[in-house]
Amino acid sequence: TALAVLHQEVALTAIALLISLLAIILIIGIVARQITRPLQALDGYVQRISRGEFTVSPEIDADDELGRLGTAIGDMAEQIADREQQLRAAQQTLEQRVIERTAALEQSNTQLQRQIEETRTIQEALEKAKEQAQQANRAKSEFLSNMSHELRTPLNGVNGYTHIMGRDRELSAGQRENLE
């Protein structure tokens, strides 16, 4: 009977430990979600920005590093949108100039058709202008491609590294706080 009481206490202790372990696992899961949810939201915003949706504004209700990172990403998206708009305006201005110059060249061509040599010179100038416009367009496309890559690559690296570090269960409380 003495051992039965001891067995009963051991069983109750084991059940209490098992329940405590389950509670700890549940608490860790909840805390992990609270940590990763803002990171996943930021990742979603960064993905949308990388697809050209510059009107997104990360809404992270926190005064910590993630909140500041969300604000910085929103500011960056606004700056990119402003630059895109400036680039479009400059492109429209250039297109208007090309249209104006083309019209002026057409008038000159009708007046100078009688003079074959001058017509050849004008045609060569038009070819050069076209090549320069195509080169400018290729340079613009390459620039946009490079800028997109230059922004996406470090942000994906930071995001991936944060996810990897967040999975490390051996981080001290100070390290986990710094990571958060």
Short mmCIF file of C-alpha atoms in Angstrom, two decimals:
data_model
loop_
_atom_site.label_atom_id
_atom_site.label_comp_id
_atom_site.label_asym_id
_atom_site.label_seq_id
_atom_site.Cartn_x
_atom_site.Cartn_y
_atom_site.Cartn_z
CA THR A 1 0.00 0.00 0.00
CA ALA A 2 2.91 2.32 0.64
CA LEU A 3 4.17 1.75 -2.89
CA ALA A 4 0.67 2.23 -4.33
CA VAL A 5 0.54 5.72 -2.86
CA LEU A 6 4.02 6.39 -4.26
CA HIS A 7 2.98 5.04 -7.69
CA GLN A 8 -0.09 7.25 -7.61
CA GLU A 9 2.02 10.34 -6.74
CA VAL A 10 4.50 9.48 -9.52
CA ALA A 11 1.63 9.11 -12.01
CA LEU A 12 0.13 12.44 -10.92
CA THR A 13 3.54 14.10 -11.19
CA ALA A 14 4.04 12.63 -14.68
CA ILE A 15 0.60 13.86 -15.77
CA ALA A 16 1.31 17.31 -14.31
CA LEU A 17 4.65 17.42 -16.15
CA LEU A 18 3.00 16.33 -19.40
CA ILE A 19 0.32 19.00 -19.05
CA SER A 20 3.03 21.58 -18.25
CA LEU A 21 4.99 20.51 -21.34
CA LEU A 22 1.91 20.85 -23.53
CA ALA A 23 1.22 24.31 -22.03
CA ILE A 24 4.82 25.38 -22.74
CA ILE A 25 4.59 24.14 -26.35
CA LEU A 26 1.31 26.03 -26.80
CA ILE A 27 2.79 29.22 -25.35
CA ILE A 28 5.87 28.93 -27.58
CA GLY A 29 3.61 28.43 -30.62
CA ILE A 30 1.57 31.53 -29.76
CA VAL A 31 4.68 33.64 -29.17
CA ALA A 32 6.25 32.39 -32.39
CA ARG A 33 3.15 33.39 -34.35
CA GLN A 34 3.22 36.82 -32.78
CA ILE A 35 6.81 37.19 -33.90
CA THR A 36 6.44 35.79 -37.40
CA ARG A 37 3.09 37.36 -38.30
CA PRO A 38 4.54 40.89 -38.73
CA LEU A 39 7.51 39.43 -40.61
CA GLN A 40 5.18 37.56 -42.95
CA ALA A 41 3.15 40.72 -43.46
CA LEU A 42 6.32 42.67 -44.30
CA ASP A 43 7.37 39.89 -46.68
CA GLY A 44 4.00 40.17 -48.43
CA TYR A 45 4.39 43.93 -48.79
CA VAL A 46 7.93 43.55 -50.14
CA GLN A 47 6.72 40.95 -52.66
CA ARG A 48 3.96 43.31 -53.84
CA ILE A 49 6.45 46.16 -54.16
CA SER A 50 8.80 43.93 -56.13
CA ARG A 51 5.90 43.24 -58.54
CA GLY A 52 5.49 46.98 -59.11
CA GLU A 53 2.67 47.72 -56.66
CA PHE A 54 4.20 50.85 -55.18
CA THR A 55 0.99 52.09 -53.54
CA VAL A 56 1.19 49.52 -50.74
CA SER A 57 1.84 50.78 -47.26
CA PRO A 58 2.84 48.26 -44.59
CA GLU A 59 0.65 48.63 -41.53
CA ILE A 60 2.62 47.26 -38.61
CA ASP A 61 1.22 48.57 -35.33
CA ALA A 62 4.45 48.44 -33.37
CA ASP A 63 7.01 50.90 -32.11
CA ASP A 64 9.85 48.42 -32.39
CA GLU A 65 12.24 47.49 -35.17
CA LEU A 66 9.50 45.82 -37.22
CA GLY A 67 7.34 48.93 -37.03
CA ARG A 68 10.25 51.08 -38.15
CA LEU A 69 11.08 48.58 -40.89
CA GLY A 70 7.46 48.67 -42.08
CA THR A 71 7.56 52.47 -42.13
CA ALA A 72 10.86 52.41 -44.01
CA ILE A 73 9.45 49.98 -46.57
CA GLY A 74 6.41 52.23 -47.03
CA ASP A 75 8.65 55.26 -47.47
CA MET A 76 10.80 53.35 -49.95
CA ALA A 77 7.72 52.33 -51.93
CA GLU A 78 6.57 55.96 -52.05
CA GLN A 79 10.01 57.06 -53.25
CA ILE A 80 10.03 54.37 -55.92
CA ALA A 81 6.52 55.40 -57.00
CA ASP A 82 7.63 59.05 -57.18
CA ARG A 83 10.65 58.10 -59.26
CA GLU A 84 8.50 55.94 -61.52
CA GLN A 85 6.17 58.88 -62.04
CA GLN A 86 9.11 61.19 -62.75
CA LEU A 87 10.50 58.65 -65.19
CA ARG A 88 7.14 58.40 -66.97
CA ALA A 89 6.89 62.19 -67.12
CA ALA A 90 10.40 62.40 -68.55
CA GLN A 91 9.56 59.67 -71.05
CA GLN A 92 6.42 61.56 -72.13
CA THR A 93 8.45 64.73 -72.47
CA LEU A 94 11.00 62.90 -74.59
CA GLU A 95 8.25 61.34 -76.69
CA GLN A 96 6.71 64.77 -77.21
CA ARG A 97 10.09 66.14 -78.23
CA VAL A 98 10.55 63.24 -80.64
CA ILE A 99 7.09 63.92 -82.11
CA GLU A 100 7.88 67.62 -82.45
CA ARG A 101 11.26 66.96 -83.99
CA THR A 102 9.82 64.35 -86.33
CA ALA A 103 7.18 66.83 -87.51
CA ALA A 104 9.85 69.45 -88.11
CA LEU A 105 11.95 66.94 -90.04
CA GLU A 106 8.96 65.93 -92.18
CA GLN A 107 8.39 69.57 -93.15
CA SER A 108 12.04 69.88 -94.01
CA ASN A 109 11.86 66.69 -96.09
CA THR A 110 8.94 67.95 -98.18
CA GLN A 111 10.81 71.16 -98.86
CA LEU A 112 14.12 69.46 -99.55
CA GLN A 113 12.94 66.51 -101.68
CA ARG A 114 14.32 68.21 -104.75
CA GLN A 115 17.78 68.10 -103.32
CA ILE A 116 18.77 64.45 -103.05
CA GLU A 117 22.01 64.99 -101.21
CA GLU A 118 20.38 66.97 -98.41
CA THR A 119 17.62 64.35 -98.16
CA ARG A 120 20.22 61.64 -97.60
CA THR A 121 21.84 63.69 -94.84
CA ILE A 122 18.48 64.16 -93.10
CA GLN A 123 17.70 60.45 -93.36
CA GLU A 124 21.02 59.57 -91.75
CA ALA A 125 20.26 62.02 -88.91
CA LEU A 126 16.86 60.37 -88.40
CA GLU A 127 18.49 56.94 -88.20
CA LYS A 128 20.94 58.20 -85.59
CA ALA A 129 18.11 59.75 -83.53
CA LYS A 130 16.19 56.49 -83.72
CA GLU A 131 19.24 54.50 -82.59
CA GLN A 132 19.81 56.89 -79.72
CA ALA A 133 16.15 56.63 -78.67
CA GLN A 134 16.38 52.82 -78.80
CA GLN A 135 19.64 52.88 -76.85
CA ALA A 136 18.04 55.17 -74.27
CA ASN A 137 15.06 52.84 -74.02
CA ARG A 138 17.35 49.81 -73.59
CA ALA A 139 19.38 51.69 -70.97
CA LYS A 140 16.17 52.61 -69.13
CA SER A 141 14.99 48.99 -69.18
CA GLU A 142 18.37 47.76 -67.98
CA PHE A 143 18.42 50.39 -65.23
CA LEU A 144 14.95 49.42 -64.00
CA SER A 145 15.89 45.75 -64.09
CA ASN A 146 19.10 46.37 -62.15
CA MET A 147 17.36 48.57 -59.56
CA SER A 148 14.64 45.97 -59.04
CA HIS A 149 17.29 43.28 -58.57
CA GLU A 150 19.38 45.49 -56.27
CA LEU A 151 16.38 46.13 -54.01
CA ARG A 152 14.94 42.64 -54.03
CA THR A 153 18.18 40.72 -53.40
CA PRO A 154 19.18 42.34 -50.07
CA LEU A 155 15.62 42.43 -48.79
CA ASN A 156 15.15 38.72 -49.54
CA GLY A 157 18.48 38.02 -47.81
CA VAL A 158 17.47 39.95 -44.69
CA ASN A 159 14.07 38.28 -44.65
CA GLY A 160 15.52 34.77 -45.11
CA TYR A 161 18.23 35.31 -42.51
CA THR A 162 15.64 36.54 -40.01
CA HIS A 163 13.47 33.49 -40.63
CA ILE A 164 16.47 31.16 -40.19
CA MET A 165 17.56 32.84 -36.98
CA GLY A 166 13.99 32.82 -35.67
CA ARG A 167 13.92 29.02 -35.88
CA ASP A 168 16.96 28.60 -33.64
CA ARG A 169 15.66 27.34 -30.28
CA GLU A 170 19.03 27.85 -28.60
CA LEU A 171 18.92 31.64 -28.75
CA SER A 172 19.18 33.35 -25.40
CA ALA A 173 16.42 35.69 -24.30
CA GLY A 174 18.60 38.69 -25.15
CA GLN A 175 19.42 37.30 -28.59
CA ARG A 176 15.75 36.54 -29.27
CA GLU A 177 14.82 40.07 -28.15
CA ASN A 178 17.47 41.52 -30.45
CA LEU A 179 16.20 39.35 -33.30
CA GLU A 180 12.64 40.51 -32.72
#
